[in-house]
CSV table of C-alpha atoms in Angstrom, one decimal:
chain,number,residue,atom,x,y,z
A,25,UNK,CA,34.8,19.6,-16.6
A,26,UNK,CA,32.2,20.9,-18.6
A,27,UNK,CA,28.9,19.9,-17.3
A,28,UNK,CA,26.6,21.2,-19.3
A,29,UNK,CA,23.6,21.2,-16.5
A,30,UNK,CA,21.8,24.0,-14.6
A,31,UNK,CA,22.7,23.5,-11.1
A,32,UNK,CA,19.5,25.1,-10.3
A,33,UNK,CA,17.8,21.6,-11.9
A,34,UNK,CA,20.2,19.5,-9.3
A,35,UNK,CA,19.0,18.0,-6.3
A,36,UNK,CA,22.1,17.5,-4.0
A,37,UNK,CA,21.5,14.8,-0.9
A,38,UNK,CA,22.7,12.4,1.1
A,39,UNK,CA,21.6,9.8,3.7
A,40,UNK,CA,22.1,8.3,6.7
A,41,UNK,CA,21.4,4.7,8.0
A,42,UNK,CA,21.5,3.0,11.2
A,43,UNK,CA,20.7,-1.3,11.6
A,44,UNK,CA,16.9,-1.8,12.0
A,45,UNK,CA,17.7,-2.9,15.6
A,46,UNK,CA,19.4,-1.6,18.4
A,47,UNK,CA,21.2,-4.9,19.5
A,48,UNK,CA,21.1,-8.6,18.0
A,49,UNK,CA,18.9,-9.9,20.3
A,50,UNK,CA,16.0,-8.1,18.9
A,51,UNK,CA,16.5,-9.3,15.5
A,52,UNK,CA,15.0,-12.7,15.1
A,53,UNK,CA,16.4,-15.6,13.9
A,54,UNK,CA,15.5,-16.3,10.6
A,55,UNK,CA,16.7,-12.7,10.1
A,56,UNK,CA,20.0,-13.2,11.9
A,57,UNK,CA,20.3,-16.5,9.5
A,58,UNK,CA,19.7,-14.5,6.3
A,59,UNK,CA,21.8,-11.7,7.6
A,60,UNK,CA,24.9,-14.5,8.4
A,61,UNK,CA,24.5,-15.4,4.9
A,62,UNK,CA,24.9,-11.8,3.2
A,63,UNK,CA,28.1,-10.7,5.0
A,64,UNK,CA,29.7,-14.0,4.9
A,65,UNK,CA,31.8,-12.8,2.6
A,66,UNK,CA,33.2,-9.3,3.8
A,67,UNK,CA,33.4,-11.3,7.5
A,68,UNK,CA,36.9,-12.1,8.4
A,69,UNK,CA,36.8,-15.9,9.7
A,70,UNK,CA,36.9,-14.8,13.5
A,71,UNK,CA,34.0,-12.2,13.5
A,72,UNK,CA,30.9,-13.7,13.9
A,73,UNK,CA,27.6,-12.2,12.3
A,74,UNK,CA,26.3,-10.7,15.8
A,75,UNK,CA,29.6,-9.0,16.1
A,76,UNK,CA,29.2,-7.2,12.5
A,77,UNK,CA,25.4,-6.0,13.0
A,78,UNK,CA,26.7,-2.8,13.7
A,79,UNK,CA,27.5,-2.4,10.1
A,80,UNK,CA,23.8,-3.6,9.4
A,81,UNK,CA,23.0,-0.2,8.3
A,82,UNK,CA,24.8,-0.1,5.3
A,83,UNK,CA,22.4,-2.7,3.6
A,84,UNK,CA,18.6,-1.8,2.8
A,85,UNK,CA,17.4,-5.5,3.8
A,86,UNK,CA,18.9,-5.1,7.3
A,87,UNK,CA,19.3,-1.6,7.9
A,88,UNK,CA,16.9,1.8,7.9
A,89,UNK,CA,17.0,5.7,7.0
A,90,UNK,CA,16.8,7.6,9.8
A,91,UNK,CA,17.9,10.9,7.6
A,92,UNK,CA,17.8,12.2,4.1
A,93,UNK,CA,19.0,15.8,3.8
A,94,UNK,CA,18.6,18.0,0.3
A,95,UNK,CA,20.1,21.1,-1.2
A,96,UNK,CA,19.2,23.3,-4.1
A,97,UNK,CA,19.9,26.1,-5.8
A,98,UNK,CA,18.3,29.5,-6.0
A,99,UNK,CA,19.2,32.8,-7.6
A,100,UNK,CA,18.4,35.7,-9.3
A,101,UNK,CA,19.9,38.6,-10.4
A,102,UNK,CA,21.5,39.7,-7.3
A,103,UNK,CA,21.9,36.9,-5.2
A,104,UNK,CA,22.5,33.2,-5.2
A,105,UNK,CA,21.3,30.3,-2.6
A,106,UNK,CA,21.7,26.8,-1.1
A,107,UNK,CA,18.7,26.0,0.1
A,108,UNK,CA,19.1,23.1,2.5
A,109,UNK,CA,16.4,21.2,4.3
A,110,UNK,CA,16.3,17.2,5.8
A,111,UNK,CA,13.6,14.5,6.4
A,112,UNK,CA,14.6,12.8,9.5
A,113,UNK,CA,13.2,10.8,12.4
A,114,UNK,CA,12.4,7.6,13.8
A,115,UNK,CA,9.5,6.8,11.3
A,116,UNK,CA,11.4,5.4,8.4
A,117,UNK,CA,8.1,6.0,5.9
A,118,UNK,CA,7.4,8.7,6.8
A,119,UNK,CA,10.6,10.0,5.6
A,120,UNK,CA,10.7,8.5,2.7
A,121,UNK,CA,6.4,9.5,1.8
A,122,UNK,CA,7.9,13.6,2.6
A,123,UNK,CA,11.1,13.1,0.4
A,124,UNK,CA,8.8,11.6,-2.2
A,125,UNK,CA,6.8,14.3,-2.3
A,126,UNK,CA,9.3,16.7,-2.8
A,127,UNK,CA,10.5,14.7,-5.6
A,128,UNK,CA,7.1,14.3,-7.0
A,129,UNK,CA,6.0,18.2,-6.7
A,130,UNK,CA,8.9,20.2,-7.2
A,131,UNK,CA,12.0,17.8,-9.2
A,132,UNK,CA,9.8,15.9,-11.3
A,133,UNK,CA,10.9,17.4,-15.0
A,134,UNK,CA,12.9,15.6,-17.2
A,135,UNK,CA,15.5,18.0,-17.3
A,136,UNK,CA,15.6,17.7,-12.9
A,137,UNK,CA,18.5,15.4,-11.8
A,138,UNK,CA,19.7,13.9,-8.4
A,139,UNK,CA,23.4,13.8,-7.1
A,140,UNK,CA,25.0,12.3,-4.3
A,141,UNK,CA,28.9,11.0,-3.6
A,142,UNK,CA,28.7,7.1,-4.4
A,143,UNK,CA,24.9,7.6,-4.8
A,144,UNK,CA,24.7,5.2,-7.8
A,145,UNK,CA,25.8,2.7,-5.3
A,146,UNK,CA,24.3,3.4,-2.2
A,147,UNK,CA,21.8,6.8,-1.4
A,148,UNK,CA,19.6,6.2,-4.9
A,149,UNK,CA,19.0,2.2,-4.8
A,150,UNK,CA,18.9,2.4,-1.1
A,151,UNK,CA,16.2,4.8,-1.0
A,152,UNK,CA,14.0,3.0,-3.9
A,153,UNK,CA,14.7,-0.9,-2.0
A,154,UNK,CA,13.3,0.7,1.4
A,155,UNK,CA,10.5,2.4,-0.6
A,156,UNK,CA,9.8,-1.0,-2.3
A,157,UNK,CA,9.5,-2.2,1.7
A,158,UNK,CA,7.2,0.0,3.0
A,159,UNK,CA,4.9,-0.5,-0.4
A,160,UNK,CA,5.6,3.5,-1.6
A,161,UNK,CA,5.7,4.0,-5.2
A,162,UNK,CA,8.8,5.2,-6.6
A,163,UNK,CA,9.2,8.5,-7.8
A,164,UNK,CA,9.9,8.8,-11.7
A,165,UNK,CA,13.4,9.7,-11.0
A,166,UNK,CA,14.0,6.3,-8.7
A,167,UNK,CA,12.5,4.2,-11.5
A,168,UNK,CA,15.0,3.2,-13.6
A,169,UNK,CA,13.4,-0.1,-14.9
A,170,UNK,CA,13.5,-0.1,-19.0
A,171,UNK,CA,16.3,3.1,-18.8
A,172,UNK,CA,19.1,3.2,-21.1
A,173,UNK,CA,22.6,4.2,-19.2
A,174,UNK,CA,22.4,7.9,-20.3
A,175,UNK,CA,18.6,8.6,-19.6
A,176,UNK,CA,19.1,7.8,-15.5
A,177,UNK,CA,19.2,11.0,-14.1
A,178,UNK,CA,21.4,10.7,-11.6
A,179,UNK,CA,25.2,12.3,-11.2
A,180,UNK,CA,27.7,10.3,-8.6
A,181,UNK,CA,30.4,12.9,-7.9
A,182,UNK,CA,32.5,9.7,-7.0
A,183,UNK,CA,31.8,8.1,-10.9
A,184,UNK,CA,32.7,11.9,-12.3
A,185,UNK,CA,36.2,11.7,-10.2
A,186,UNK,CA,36.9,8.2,-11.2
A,187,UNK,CA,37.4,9.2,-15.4
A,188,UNK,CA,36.5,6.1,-16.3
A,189,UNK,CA,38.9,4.5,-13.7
A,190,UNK,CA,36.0,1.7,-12.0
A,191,UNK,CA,38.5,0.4,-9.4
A,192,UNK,CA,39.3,4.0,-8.1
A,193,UNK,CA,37.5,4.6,-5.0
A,194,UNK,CA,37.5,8.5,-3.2
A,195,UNK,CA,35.8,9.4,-0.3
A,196,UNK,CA,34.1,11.9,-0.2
A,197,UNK,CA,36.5,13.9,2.9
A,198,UNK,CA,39.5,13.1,0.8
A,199,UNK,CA,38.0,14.9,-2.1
A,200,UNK,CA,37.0,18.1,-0.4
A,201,UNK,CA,40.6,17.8,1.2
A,202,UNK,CA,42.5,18.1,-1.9
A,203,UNK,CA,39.9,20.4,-3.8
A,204,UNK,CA,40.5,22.8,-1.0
A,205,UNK,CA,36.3,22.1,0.4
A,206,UNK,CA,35.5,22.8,3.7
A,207,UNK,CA,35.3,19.0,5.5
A,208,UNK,CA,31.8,18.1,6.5
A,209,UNK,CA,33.7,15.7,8.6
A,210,UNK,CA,34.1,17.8,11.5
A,211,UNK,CA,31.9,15.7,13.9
A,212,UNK,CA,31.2,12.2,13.7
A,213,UNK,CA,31.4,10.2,10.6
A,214,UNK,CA,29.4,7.4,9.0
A,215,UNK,CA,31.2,4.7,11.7
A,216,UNK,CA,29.3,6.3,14.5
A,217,UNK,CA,25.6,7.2,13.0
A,218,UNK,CA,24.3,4.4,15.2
A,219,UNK,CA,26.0,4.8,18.1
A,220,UNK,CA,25.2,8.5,17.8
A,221,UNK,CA,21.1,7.1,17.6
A,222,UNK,CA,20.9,4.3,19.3
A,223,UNK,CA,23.3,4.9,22.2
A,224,UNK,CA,23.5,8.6,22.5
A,225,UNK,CA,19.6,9.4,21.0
A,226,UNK,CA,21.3,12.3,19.5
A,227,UNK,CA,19.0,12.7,15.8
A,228,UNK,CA,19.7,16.3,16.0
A,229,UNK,CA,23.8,15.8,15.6
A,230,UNK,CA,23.1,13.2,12.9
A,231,UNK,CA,20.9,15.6,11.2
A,232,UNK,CA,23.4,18.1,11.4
A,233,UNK,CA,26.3,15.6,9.7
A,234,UNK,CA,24.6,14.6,7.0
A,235,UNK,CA,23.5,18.4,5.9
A,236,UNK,CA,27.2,19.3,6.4
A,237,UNK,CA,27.5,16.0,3.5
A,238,UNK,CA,24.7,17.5,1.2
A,239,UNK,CA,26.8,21.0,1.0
A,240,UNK,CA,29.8,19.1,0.5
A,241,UNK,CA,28.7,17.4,-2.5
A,242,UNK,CA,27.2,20.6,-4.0
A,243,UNK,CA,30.5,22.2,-3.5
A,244,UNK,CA,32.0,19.2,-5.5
A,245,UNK,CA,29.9,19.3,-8.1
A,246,UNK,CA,30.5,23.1,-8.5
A,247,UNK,CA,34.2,22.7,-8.4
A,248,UNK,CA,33.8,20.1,-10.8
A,249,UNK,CA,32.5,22.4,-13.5
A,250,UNK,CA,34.8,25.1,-12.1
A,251,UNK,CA,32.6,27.5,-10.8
A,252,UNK,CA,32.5,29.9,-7.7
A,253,UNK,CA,31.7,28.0,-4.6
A,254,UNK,CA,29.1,28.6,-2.1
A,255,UNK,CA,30.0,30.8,0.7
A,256,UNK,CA,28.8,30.4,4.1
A,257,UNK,CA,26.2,33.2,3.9
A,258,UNK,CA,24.4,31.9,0.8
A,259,UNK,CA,23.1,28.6,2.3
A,260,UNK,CA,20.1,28.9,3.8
A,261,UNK,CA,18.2,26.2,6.1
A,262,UNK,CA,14.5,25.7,5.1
């Protein structure tokens, strides 16, 4: 592929989610109710709703981000760097007011862009719905209202692999697999995020997962356009 963009003006990231309750029980009723409603349809006939709130996290109405990690480049004549950094914890806005503010301060050109694996699907509207909840403004780069198609500026590397295919689906593991990417999937993987939080308290190796993610989808995105890939010494945690 021939990109055409400055990978300097990308802002690589991913997220993680967890429900916004540990166990059914503290969800209340009109919520369970609502949330019965929404997943009656991926819910095989035998698996009641309580049973599937541990997928909760995967919707912004039920769910919460407990981490959005970042990456950008840096370089100059001699050297080159991914600079990596996350917004984590258990205060959902607060995460979302810092990221926000990075947006806002340092990727707020119109030539700055955001990319994330399925992010056109899940990491960009999820971010601007829970924003929306907590009554934060959206940054300019979240606010697509009154857009056309090729003034969002957002790159999915999962829409860039798909060539115009919209039923082909990739994840992003099997794509660093066959690109020959070091797998961030090394850990844990999205399935056990909550476990990992609720159960284990462990934000730390959650934190750690989803940077490994944010690299990953650099590297993509670099092998995309067919350039050198990052080595370990060039990324840099900030």
């Amino acid at each position: 592929m021939n990109l055409k963009i400055k990978m300097s003006n990308v802002l690589f990231l991913d997220i993680e989610t967890v429900p916004q309750k540990e166990s059914w029980t503290e969800v209340s009723e009109i919520t369970q109710e609502l949330f019965a409603k929404k997943t009656a349809y991926q819910r095989k006939e035998d698996i009641t709703a309580k049973e599937f709130y541990e997928r909760a996290g995967i919707w912004a109405e039920f769910g919460k981000i407990i981490c959005i990690s970042v990456a950008y480049f840096t370089s100059n004549k001699e050297e080159r760097n991914l600079r990596v950094t996350s917004f984590s914890g258990d205060d959902e806005k607060q995460i979302l007011i810092d990221f926000k503010k990075l947006l806002d301060t340092h990727f707020n050109k119109t030539y700055h862009v955001l990319c994330a694996h399925n992010g056109k699907e899940f990491d960009f509207p999820y971010i601007a719905r829970r924003m929306i909840i907590h009554q934060i403004e959206l940054p300019s780069k979240l606010n697509l209202f009154g857009k056309k198609p090729w003034e969002v500026p957002h790159i999915d590397t999962m829409e860039l692999w798909k060539f115009g295919d919209y039923k082909h689906y990739s994840s992003l593991q099997l794509l660093t697999t066959i690109l020959g990417i070091s797998s961030p999937k090394d850990d844990i993987d999205g399935s056990e995020v909550a476990k990992v939080y609720y159960k284990e308290k462990n934000l730390g190796r959650i934190v750690k997962y989803c940077e490994k993610d944010t690299i990953a989808v650099a590297q993509l995105l670099m092998r995309f356009n067919n350039e050198k890939l990052v080595e370990e010494h060039e990324i840099i945690n900030v």
